[in-house]
JSON list of C-alpha atoms in Angstrom, two decimals:
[
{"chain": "A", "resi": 148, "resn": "UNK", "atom": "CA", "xyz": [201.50, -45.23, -164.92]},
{"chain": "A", "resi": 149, "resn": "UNK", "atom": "CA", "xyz": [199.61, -43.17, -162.29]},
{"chain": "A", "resi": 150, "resn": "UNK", "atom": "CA", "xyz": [196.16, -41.59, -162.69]},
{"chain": "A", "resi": 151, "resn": "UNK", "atom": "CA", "xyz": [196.55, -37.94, -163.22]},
{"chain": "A", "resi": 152, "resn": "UNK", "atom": "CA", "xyz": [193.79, -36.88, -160.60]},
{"chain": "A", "resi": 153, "resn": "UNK", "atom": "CA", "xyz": [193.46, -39.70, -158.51]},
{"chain": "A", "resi": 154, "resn": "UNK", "atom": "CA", "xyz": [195.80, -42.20, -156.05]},
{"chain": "A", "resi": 155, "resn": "UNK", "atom": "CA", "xyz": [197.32, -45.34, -157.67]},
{"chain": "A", "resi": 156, "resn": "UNK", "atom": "CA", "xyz": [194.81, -48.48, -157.51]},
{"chain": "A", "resi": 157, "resn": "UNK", "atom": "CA", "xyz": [196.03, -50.18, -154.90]},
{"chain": "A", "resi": 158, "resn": "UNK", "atom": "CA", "xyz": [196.26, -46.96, -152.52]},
{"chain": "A", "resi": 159, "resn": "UNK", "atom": "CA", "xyz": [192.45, -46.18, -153.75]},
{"chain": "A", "resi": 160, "resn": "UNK", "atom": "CA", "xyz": [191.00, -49.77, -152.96]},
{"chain": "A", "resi": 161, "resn": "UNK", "atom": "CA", "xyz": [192.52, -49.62, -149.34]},
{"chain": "A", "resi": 162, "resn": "UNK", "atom": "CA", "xyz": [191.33, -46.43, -148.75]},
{"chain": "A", "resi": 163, "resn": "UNK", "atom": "CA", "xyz": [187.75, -47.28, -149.75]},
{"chain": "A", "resi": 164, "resn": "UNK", "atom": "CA", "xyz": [187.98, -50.74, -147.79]},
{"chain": "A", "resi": 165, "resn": "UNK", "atom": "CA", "xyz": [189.27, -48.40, -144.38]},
{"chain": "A", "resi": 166, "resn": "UNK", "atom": "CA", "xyz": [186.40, -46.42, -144.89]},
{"chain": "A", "resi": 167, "resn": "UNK", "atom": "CA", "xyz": [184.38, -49.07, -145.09]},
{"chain": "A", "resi": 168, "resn": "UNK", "atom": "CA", "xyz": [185.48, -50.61, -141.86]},
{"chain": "A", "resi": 169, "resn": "UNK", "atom": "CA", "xyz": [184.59, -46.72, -140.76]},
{"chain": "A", "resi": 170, "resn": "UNK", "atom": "CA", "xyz": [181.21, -46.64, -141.41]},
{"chain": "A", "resi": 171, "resn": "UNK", "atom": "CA", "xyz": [180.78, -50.11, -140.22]},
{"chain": "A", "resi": 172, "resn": "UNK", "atom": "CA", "xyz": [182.03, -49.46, -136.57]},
{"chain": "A", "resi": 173, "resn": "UNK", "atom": "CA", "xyz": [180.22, -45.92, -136.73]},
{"chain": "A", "resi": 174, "resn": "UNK", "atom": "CA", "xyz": [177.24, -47.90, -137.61]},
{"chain": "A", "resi": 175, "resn": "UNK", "atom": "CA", "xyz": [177.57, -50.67, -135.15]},
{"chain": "A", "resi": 176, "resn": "UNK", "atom": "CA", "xyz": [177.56, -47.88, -132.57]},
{"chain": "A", "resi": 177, "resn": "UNK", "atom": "CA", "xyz": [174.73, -45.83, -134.02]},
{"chain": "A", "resi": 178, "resn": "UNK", "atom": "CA", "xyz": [172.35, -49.28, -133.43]},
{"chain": "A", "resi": 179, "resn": "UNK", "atom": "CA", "xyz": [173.78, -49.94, -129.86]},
{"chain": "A", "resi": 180, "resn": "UNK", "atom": "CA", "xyz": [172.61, -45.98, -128.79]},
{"chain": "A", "resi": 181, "resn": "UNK", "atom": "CA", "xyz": [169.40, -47.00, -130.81]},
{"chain": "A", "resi": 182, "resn": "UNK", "atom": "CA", "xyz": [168.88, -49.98, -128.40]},
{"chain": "A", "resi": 183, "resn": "UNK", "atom": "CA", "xyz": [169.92, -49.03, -125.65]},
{"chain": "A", "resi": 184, "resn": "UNK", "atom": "CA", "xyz": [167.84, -45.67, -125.67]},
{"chain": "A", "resi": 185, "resn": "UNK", "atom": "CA", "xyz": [164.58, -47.79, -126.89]},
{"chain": "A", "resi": 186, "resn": "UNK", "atom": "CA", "xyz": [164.89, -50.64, -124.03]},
{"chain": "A", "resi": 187, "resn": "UNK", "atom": "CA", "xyz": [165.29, -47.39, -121.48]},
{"chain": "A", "resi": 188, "resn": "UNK", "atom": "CA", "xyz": [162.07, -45.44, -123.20]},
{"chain": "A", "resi": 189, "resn": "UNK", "atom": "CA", "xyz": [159.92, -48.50, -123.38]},
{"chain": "A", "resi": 190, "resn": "UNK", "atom": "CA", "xyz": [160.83, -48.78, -119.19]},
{"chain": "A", "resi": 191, "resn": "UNK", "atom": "CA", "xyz": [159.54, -45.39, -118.67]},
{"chain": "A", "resi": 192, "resn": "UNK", "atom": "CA", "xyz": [157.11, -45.17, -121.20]},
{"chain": "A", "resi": 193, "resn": "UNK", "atom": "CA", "xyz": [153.97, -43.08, -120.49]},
{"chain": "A", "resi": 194, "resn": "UNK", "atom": "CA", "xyz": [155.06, -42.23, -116.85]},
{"chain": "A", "resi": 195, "resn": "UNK", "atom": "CA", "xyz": [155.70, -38.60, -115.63]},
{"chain": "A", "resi": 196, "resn": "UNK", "atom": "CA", "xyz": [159.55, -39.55, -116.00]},
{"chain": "A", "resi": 197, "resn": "UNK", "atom": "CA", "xyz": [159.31, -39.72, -119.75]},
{"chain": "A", "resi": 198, "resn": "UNK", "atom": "CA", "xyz": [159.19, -35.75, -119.78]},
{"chain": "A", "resi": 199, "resn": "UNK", "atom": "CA", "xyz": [162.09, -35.56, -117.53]},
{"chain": "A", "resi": 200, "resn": "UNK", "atom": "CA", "xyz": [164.31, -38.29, -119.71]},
{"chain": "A", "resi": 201, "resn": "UNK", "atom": "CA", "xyz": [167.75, -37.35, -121.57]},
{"chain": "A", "resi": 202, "resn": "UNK", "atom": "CA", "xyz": [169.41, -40.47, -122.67]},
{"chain": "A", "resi": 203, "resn": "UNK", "atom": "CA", "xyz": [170.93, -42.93, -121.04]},
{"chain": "A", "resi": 204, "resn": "UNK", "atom": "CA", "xyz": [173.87, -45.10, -121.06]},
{"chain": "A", "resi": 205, "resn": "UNK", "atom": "CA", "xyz": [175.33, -48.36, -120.25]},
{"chain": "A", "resi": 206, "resn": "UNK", "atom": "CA", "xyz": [178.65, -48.01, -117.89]},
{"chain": "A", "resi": 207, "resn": "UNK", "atom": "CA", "xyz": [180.04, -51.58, -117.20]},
{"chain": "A", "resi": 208, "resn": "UNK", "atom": "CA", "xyz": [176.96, -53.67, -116.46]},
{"chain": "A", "resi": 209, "resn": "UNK", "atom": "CA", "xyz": [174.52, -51.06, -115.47]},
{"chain": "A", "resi": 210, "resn": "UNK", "atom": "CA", "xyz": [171.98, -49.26, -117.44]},
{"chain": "A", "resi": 211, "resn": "UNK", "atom": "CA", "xyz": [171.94, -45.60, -116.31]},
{"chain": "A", "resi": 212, "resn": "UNK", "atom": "CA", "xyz": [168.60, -42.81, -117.02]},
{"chain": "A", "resi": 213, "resn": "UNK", "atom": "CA", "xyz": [169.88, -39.35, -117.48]},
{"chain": "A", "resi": 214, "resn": "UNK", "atom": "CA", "xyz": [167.48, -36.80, -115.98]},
{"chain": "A", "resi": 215, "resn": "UNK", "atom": "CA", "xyz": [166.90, -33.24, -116.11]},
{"chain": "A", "resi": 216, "resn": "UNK", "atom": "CA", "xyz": [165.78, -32.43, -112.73]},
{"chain": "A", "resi": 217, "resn": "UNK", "atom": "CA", "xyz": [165.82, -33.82, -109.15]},
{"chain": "A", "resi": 218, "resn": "UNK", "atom": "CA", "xyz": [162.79, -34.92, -108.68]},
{"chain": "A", "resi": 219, "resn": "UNK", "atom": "CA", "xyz": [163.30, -37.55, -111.43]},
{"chain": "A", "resi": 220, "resn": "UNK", "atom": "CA", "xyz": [165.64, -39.59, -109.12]},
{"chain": "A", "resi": 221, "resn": "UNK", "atom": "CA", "xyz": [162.73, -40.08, -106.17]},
{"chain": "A", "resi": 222, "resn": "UNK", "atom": "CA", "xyz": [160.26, -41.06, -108.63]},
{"chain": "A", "resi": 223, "resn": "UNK", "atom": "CA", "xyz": [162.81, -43.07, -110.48]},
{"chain": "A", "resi": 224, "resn": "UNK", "atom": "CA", "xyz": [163.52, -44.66, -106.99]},
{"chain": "A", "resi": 225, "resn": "UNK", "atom": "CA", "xyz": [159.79, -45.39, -106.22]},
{"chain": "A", "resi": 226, "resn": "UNK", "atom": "CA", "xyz": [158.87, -46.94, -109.61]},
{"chain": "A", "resi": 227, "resn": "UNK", "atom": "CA", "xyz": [162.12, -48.77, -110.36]},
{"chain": "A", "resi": 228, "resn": "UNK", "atom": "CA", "xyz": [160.65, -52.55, -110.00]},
{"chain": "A", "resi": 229, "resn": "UNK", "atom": "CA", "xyz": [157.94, -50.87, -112.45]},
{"chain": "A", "resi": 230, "resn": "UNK", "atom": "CA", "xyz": [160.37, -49.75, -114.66]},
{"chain": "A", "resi": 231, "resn": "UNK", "atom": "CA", "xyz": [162.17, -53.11, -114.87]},
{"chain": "A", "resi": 232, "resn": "UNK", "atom": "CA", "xyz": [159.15, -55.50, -115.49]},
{"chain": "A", "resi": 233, "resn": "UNK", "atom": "CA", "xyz": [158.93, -53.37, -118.32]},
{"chain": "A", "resi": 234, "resn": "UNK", "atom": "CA", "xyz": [162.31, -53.32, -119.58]},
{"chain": "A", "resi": 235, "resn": "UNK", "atom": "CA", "xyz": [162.29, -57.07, -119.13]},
{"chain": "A", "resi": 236, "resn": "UNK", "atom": "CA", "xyz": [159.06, -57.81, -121.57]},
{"chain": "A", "resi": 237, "resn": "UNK", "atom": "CA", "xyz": [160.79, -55.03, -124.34]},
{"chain": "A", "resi": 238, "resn": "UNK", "atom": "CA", "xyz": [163.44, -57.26, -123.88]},
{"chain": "A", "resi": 239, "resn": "UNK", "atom": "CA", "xyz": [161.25, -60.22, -124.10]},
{"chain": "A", "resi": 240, "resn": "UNK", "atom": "CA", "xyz": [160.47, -59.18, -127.68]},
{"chain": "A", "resi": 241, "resn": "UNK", "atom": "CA", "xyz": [163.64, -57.53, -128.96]},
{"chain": "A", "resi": 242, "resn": "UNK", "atom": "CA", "xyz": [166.39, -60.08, -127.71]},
{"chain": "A", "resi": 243, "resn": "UNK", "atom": "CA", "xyz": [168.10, -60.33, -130.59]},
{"chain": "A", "resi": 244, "resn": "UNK", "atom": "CA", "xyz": [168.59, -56.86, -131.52]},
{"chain": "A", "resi": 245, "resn": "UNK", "atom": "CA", "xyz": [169.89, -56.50, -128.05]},
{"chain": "A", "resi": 246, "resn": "UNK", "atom": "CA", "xyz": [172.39, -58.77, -128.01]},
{"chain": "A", "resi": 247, "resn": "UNK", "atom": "CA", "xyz": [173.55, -57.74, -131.44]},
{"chain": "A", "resi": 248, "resn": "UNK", "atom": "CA", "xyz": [174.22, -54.48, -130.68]},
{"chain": "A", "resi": 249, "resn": "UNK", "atom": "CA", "xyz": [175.54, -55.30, -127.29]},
{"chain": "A", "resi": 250, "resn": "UNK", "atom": "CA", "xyz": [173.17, -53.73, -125.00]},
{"chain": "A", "resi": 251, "resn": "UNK", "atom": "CA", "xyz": [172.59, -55.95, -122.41]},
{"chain": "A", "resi": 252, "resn": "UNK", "atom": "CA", "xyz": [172.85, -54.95, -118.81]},
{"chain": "A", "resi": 253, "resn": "UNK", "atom": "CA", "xyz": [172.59, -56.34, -115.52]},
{"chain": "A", "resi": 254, "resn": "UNK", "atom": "CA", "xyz": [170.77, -53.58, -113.04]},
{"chain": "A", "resi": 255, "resn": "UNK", "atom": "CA", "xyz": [169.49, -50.16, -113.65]},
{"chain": "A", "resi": 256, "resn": "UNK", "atom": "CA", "xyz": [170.15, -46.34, -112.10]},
{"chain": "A", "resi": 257, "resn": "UNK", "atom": "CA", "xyz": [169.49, -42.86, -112.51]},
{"chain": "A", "resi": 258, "resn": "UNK", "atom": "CA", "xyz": [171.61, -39.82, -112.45]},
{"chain": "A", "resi": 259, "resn": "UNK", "atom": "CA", "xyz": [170.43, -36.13, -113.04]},
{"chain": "A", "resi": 260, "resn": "UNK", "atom": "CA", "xyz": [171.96, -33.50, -114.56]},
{"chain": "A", "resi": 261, "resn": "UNK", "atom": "CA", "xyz": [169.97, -30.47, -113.64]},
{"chain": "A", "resi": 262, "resn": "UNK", "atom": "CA", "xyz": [170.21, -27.25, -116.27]},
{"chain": "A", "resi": 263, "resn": "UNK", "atom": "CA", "xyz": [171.19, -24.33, -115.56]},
{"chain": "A", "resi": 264, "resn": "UNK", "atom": "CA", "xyz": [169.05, -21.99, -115.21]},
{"chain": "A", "resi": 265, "resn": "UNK", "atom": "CA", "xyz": [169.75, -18.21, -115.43]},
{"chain": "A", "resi": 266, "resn": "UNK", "atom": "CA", "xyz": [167.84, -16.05, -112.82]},
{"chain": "A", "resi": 267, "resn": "UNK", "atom": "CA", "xyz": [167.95, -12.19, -114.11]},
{"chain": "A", "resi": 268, "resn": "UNK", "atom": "CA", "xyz": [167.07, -9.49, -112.12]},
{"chain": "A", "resi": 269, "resn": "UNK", "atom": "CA", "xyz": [163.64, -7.99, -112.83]},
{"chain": "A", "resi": 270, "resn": "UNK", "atom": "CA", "xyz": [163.52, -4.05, -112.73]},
{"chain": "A", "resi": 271, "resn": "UNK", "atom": "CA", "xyz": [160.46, -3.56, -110.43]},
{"chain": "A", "resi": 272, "resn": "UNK", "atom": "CA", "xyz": [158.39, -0.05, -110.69]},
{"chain": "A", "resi": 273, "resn": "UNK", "atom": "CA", "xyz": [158.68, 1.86, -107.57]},
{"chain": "A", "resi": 274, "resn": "UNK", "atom": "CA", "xyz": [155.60, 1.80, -105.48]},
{"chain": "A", "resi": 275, "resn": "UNK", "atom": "CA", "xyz": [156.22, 5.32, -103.75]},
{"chain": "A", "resi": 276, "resn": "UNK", "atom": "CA", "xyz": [156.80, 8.74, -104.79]},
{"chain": "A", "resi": 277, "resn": "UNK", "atom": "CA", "xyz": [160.35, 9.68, -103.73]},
{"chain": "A", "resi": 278, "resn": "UNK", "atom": "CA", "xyz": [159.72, 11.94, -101.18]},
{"chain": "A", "resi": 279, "resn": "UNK", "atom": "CA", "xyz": [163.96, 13.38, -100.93]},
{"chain": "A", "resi": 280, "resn": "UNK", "atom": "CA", "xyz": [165.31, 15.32, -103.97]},
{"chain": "A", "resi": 281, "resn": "UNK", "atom": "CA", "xyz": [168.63, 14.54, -102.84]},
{"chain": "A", "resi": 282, "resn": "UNK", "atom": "CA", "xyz": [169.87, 17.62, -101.94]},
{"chain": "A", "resi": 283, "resn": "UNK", "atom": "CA", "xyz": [170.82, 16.81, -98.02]},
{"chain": "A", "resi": 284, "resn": "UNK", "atom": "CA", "xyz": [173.63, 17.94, -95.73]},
{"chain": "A", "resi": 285, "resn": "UNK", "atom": "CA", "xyz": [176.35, 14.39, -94.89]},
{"chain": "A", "resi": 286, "resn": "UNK", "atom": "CA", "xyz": [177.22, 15.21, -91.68]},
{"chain": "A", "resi": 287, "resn": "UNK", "atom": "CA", "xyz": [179.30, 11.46, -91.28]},
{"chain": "A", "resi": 288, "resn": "UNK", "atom": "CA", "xyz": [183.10, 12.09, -90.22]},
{"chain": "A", "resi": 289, "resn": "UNK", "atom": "CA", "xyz": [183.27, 7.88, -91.12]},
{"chain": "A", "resi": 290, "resn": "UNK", "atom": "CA", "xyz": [184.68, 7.60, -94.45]},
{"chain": "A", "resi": 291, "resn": "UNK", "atom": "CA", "xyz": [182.95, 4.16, -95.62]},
{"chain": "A", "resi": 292, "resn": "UNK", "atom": "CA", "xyz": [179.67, 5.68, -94.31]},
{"chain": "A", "resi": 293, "resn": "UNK", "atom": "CA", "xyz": [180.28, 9.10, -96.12]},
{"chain": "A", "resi": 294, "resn": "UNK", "atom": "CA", "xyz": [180.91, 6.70, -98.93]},
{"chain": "A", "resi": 295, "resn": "UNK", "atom": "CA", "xyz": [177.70, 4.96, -98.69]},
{"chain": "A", "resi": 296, "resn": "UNK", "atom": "CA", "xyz": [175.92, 8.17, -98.21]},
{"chain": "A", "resi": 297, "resn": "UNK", "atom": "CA", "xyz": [177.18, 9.72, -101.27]},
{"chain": "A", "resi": 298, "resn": "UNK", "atom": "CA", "xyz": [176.11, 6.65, -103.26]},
{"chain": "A", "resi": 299, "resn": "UNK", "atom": "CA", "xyz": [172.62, 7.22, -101.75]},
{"chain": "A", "resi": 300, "resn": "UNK", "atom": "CA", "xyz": [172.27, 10.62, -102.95]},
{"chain": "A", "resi": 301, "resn": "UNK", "atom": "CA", "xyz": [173.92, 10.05, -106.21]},
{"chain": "A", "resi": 302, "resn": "UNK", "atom": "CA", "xyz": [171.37, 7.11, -106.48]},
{"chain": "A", "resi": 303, "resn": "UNK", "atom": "CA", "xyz": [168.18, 9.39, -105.45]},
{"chain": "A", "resi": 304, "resn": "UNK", "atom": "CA", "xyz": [169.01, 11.78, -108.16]},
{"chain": "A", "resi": 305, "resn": "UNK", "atom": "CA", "xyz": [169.43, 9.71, -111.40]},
{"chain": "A", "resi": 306, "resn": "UNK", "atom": "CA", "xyz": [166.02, 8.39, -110.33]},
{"chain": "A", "resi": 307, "resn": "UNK", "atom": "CA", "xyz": [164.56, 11.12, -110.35]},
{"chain": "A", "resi": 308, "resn": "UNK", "atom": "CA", "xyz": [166.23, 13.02, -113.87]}
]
């Protein structure tokens, strides 16, 4: 007979042993972005790029930095034999938890992905008295310009109200 509240047995042990496949592959990949992200730290370690880091991320056999701004990558170019010597004595030290989690790479790169940033317009003071009231003749026949005009005066006298 089946259990009231639960699944049969058999249906509950396979269920437990799936999740427990689960949390092994979510685990396995939890240690390689461990590794991978402390062989790439420990290359740039102490170095104005460290405040400029992301992540990074291993794409076939290349080890790529993630930046936040452009002036990463020309630093990143000019200390890059720096930055491997590095990487190679982490690696020196931490071999096996490398190759465990499968972080092992062949060459190194950088790409930036800059934020955005949101410029908003700043309402500036006027420096000047408004000398017009607003109160003038349009003596344009051009439509558009009449337009423009009217905007003009329309503008001159919510400024001053």
């Amino acid at each position: 007979m089946l259990p009231m509240w639960g699944l049969a047995p058999r249906c509950d042990e396979s269920l437990r042993k799936m999740q427990n496949d689960e949390m092994k592959i979510l685990a396995n990949g939890m240690e390689r972005h461990r590794a991978i992200q402390a062989i790439a730290e420990a290359g740039i370690d102490s170095m104005p790029l460290y405040d400029l880091f992301r992540y990074a991320k291993i794409k076939g056999h290349t080890l790529f930095f993630v930046f936040k701004a452009d002036a990463a990558r020309f630093e990143f170019k000019h200390q890059k034999e720096r930055i491997l010597e590095r990487m190679r004595a982490y690696y020196a030290l931490h071999k096996e938890r490398l190759k465990k989690a499968n972080a092992l790479f062949k060459d190194i790169a950088c790409v930036v992905i800059a934020e955005v940033q949101k410029i908003e317009a700043k309402k500036e003071p006027l420096l000047y008295k408004e000398r017009s009231s607003g109160n003038f003749t349009i003596g344009c026949s051009d439509p558009k310009l009449r337009a423009l005009f009217e905007n003009i005066q329309q503008t001159i006298k919510t400024k001053l109200s």
